[in-house]
Coordinates of C-alpha atoms and ligand atoms in Angstrom, one line a residue:
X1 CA -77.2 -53.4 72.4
X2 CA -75.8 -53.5 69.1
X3 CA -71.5 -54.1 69.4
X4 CA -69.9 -53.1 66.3
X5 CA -66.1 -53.6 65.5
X6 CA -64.2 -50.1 64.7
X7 CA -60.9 -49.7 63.2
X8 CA -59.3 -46.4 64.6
X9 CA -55.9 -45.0 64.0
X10 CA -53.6 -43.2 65.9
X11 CA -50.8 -40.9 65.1
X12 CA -48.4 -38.8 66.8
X13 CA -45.1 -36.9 65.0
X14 CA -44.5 -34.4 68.7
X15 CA -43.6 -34.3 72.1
X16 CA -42.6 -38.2 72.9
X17 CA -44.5 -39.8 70.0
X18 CA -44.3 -43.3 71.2
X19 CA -45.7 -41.9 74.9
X20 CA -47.8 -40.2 73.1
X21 CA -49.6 -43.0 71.5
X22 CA -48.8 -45.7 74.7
X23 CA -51.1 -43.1 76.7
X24 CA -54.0 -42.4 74.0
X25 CA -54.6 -46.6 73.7
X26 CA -54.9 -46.1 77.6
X27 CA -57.4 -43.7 77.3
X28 CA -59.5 -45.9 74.6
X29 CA -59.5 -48.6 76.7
X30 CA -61.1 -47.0 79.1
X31 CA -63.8 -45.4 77.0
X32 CA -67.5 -45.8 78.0
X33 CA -69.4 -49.1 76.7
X34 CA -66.5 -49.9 74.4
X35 CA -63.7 -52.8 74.7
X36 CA -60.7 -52.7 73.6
X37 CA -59.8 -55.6 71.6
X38 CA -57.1 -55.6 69.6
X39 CA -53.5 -53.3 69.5
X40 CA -51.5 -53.3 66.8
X41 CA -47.3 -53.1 67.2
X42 CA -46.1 -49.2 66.9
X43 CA -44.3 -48.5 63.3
X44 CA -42.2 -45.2 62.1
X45 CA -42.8 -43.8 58.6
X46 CA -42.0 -40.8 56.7
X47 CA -44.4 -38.0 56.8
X48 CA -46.2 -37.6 54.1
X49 CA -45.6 -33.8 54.0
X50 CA -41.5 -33.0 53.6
X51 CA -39.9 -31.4 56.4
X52 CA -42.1 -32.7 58.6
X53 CA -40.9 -34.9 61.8
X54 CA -41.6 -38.8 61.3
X55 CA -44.5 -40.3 62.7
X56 CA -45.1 -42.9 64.9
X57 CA -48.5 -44.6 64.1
X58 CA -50.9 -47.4 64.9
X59 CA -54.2 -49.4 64.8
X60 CA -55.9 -50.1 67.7
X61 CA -59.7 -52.0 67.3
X62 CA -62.6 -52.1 69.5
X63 CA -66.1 -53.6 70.2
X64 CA -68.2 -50.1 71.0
X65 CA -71.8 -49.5 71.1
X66 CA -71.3 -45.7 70.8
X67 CA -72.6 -44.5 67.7
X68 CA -70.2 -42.9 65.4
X69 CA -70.2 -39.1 66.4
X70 CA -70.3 -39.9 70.1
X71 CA -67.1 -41.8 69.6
X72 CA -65.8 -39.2 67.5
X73 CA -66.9 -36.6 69.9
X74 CA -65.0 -38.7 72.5
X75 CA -61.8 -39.2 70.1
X76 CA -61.7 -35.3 69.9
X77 CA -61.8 -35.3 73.8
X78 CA -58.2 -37.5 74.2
X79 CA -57.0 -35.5 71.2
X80 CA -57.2 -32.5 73.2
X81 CA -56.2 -33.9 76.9
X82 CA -53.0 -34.5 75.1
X83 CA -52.1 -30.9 73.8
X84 CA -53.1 -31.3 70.4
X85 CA -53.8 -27.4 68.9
X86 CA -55.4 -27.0 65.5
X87 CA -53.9 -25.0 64.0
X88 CA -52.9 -25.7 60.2
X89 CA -54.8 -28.6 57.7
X90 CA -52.1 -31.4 58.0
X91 CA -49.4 -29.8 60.7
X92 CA -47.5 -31.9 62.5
X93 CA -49.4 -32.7 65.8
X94 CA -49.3 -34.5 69.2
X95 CA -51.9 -37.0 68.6
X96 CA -54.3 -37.9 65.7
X97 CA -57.0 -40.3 66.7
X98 CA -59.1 -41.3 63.1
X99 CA -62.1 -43.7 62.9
X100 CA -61.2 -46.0 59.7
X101 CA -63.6 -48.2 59.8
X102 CA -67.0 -48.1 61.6
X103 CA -68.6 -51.9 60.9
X104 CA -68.7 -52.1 57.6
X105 CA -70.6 -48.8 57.5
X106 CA -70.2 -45.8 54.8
X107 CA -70.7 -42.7 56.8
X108 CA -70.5 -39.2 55.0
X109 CA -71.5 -36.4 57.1
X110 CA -69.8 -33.1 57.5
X111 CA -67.9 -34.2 60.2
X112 CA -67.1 -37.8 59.5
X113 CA -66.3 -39.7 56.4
X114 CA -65.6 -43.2 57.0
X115 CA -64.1 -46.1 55.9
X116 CA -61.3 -42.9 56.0
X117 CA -60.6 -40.8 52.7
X118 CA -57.0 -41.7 52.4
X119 CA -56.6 -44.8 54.2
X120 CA -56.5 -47.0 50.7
X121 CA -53.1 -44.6 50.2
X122 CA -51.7 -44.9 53.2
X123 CA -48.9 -48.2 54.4
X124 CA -49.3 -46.5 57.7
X125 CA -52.7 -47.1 58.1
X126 CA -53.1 -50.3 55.7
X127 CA -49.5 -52.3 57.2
X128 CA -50.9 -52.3 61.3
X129 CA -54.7 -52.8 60.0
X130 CA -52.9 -56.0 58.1
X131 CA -51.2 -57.1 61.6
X132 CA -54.4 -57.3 63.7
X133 CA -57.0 -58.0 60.8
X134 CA -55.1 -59.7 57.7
X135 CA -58.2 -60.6 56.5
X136 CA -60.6 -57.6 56.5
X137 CA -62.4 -57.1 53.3
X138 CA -63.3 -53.1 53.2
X139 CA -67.4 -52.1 52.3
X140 CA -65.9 -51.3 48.8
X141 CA -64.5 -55.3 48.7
X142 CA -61.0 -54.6 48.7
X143 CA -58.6 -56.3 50.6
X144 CA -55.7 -54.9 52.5
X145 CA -53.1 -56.4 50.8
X146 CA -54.1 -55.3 46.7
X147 CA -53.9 -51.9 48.0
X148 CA -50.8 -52.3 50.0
X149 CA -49.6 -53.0 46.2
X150 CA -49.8 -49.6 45.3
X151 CA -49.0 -47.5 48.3
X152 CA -45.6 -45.4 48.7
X153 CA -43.9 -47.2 51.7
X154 CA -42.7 -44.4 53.4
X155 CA -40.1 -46.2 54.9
X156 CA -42.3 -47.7 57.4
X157 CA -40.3 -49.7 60.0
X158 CA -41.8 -51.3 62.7
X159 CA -41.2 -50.0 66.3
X160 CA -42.3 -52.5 68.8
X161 CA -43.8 -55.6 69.3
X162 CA -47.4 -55.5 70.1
X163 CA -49.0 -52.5 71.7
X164 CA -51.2 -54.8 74.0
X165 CA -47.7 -54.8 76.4
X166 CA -47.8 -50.9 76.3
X167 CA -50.8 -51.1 79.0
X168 CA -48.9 -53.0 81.6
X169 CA -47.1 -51.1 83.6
X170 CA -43.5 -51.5 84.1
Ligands
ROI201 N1 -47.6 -39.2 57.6 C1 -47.4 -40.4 58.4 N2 -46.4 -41.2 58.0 N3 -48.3 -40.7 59.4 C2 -49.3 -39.9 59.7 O1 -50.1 -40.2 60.7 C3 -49.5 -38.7 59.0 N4 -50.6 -37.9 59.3 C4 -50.8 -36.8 58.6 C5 -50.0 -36.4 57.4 C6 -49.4 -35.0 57.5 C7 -50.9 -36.5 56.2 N5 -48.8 -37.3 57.2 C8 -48.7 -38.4 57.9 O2 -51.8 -35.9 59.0

C-alpha cells in the first residue's frame, strides 16, 4: 500500500492546553495503518482573534495509508473525545486537529482544503513545521522559511523540548 507523509496540526487554547495536546499525539499514534513519525516541541502564541486565551500549538507528522477524508473523519473523532463543541467559526476550543499537508497533494473538496488555507500566514503552523521538516518545499514551491518572512509572530515562544518525550510516561 501506498504510505504517504502528512503534516497535521494541533491546537488547543482550553481546559489544560498542553494536556490537551500531550493526549491528542497519543491518540494519533495509535491511529489505524498510520505511524507516527515525527513530533514537533509545543510553542505558545497569541491568538489570532483578541481576547481570546493563547494557544498552545504543534506539528506532529505521520506515514498513513488512509486516504484523506478517512483521516479526516478520524481527526474529527479525537476532536470530539476531547470535548471539543462547535459552536462559533473560530472560538476558542479544546483541540483543533488540521491536515496541512497530505503528500504533496492539492485537495479541494467541500470538506477538505489542503496544503491548509492559512498555513502560509501562520508562525504557528510554519515555526514547528520548520523544526521537524526545515526543508519541505510546499506543492506551490515555497519554502518554509520565505514565508516565515512575512508572517506576524504572535509572540510565539517555545514551550518544550520535543513532543516525542510527551508519550513516555512519567
Ligand atoms: N491562534 C493561534 N495562535 N493558534 C491557533 O491554533 C489558532 N487557531 C484558531 C484561531 C482563532 C484562528 N487563532 C489561533 O482557530
Amino acid at each position: 500500500m501506498n504510505e504517504i507523509t502528512v503534516y497535521i496540526g494541533l491546537g488547543s487554547n482550553l481546559q489544560n492546553p498542553v494536556g490537551q495536546i500531550k493526549q491528542a499525539i497519543l491518540a494519533l499514534s495509535k491511529l489505524p495503518q498510520t505511524t507516527l513519525v515525527k513530533t514537533s516541541s509545543l510553542y505558545t502564541s497569541d491568538s489570532l482573534l483578541a481576547g481570546q486565551p493563547r494557544y498552545t500549538n504543534a506539528i506532529v507528522s505521520i506515514s498513513s495509508q488512509l486516504a484523506a477524508e478517512t483521516l479526516l473523519d478520524l481527526l474529527q473523532q479525537i476532536e470530539h473525545n476531547q470535548g471539543r463543541q462547535r459552536t462559533q467559526h473560530w472560538g476558542a476550543r479544546t483541540l483543533d486537529l488540521d491536515i496541512i499537508l497530505y503528500g504533496n497533494q492539492q485537495i479541494n473538496t467541500p470538506r477538505l482544503t489542503v496544503p491548509h488555507s492559512q498555513m502560509e500566514q501562520r508562525s504557528f503552523v510554519l515555526i514547528p513545521l520548520a523544526e521537524i521538516a526545515p526543508d519541505l518545499i510546499l506543492p506551490n514551491g515555497r519554502t518554509i522559511t520565505s514565508l516565515l518572512a512575512h508572517c506576524p509572530s504572535l509572540n510565539l515562544r517555545k514551550l518544550t523540548e520535543s513532543a516525542t518525550t510527551l508519550l513516555e510516561p512519567n
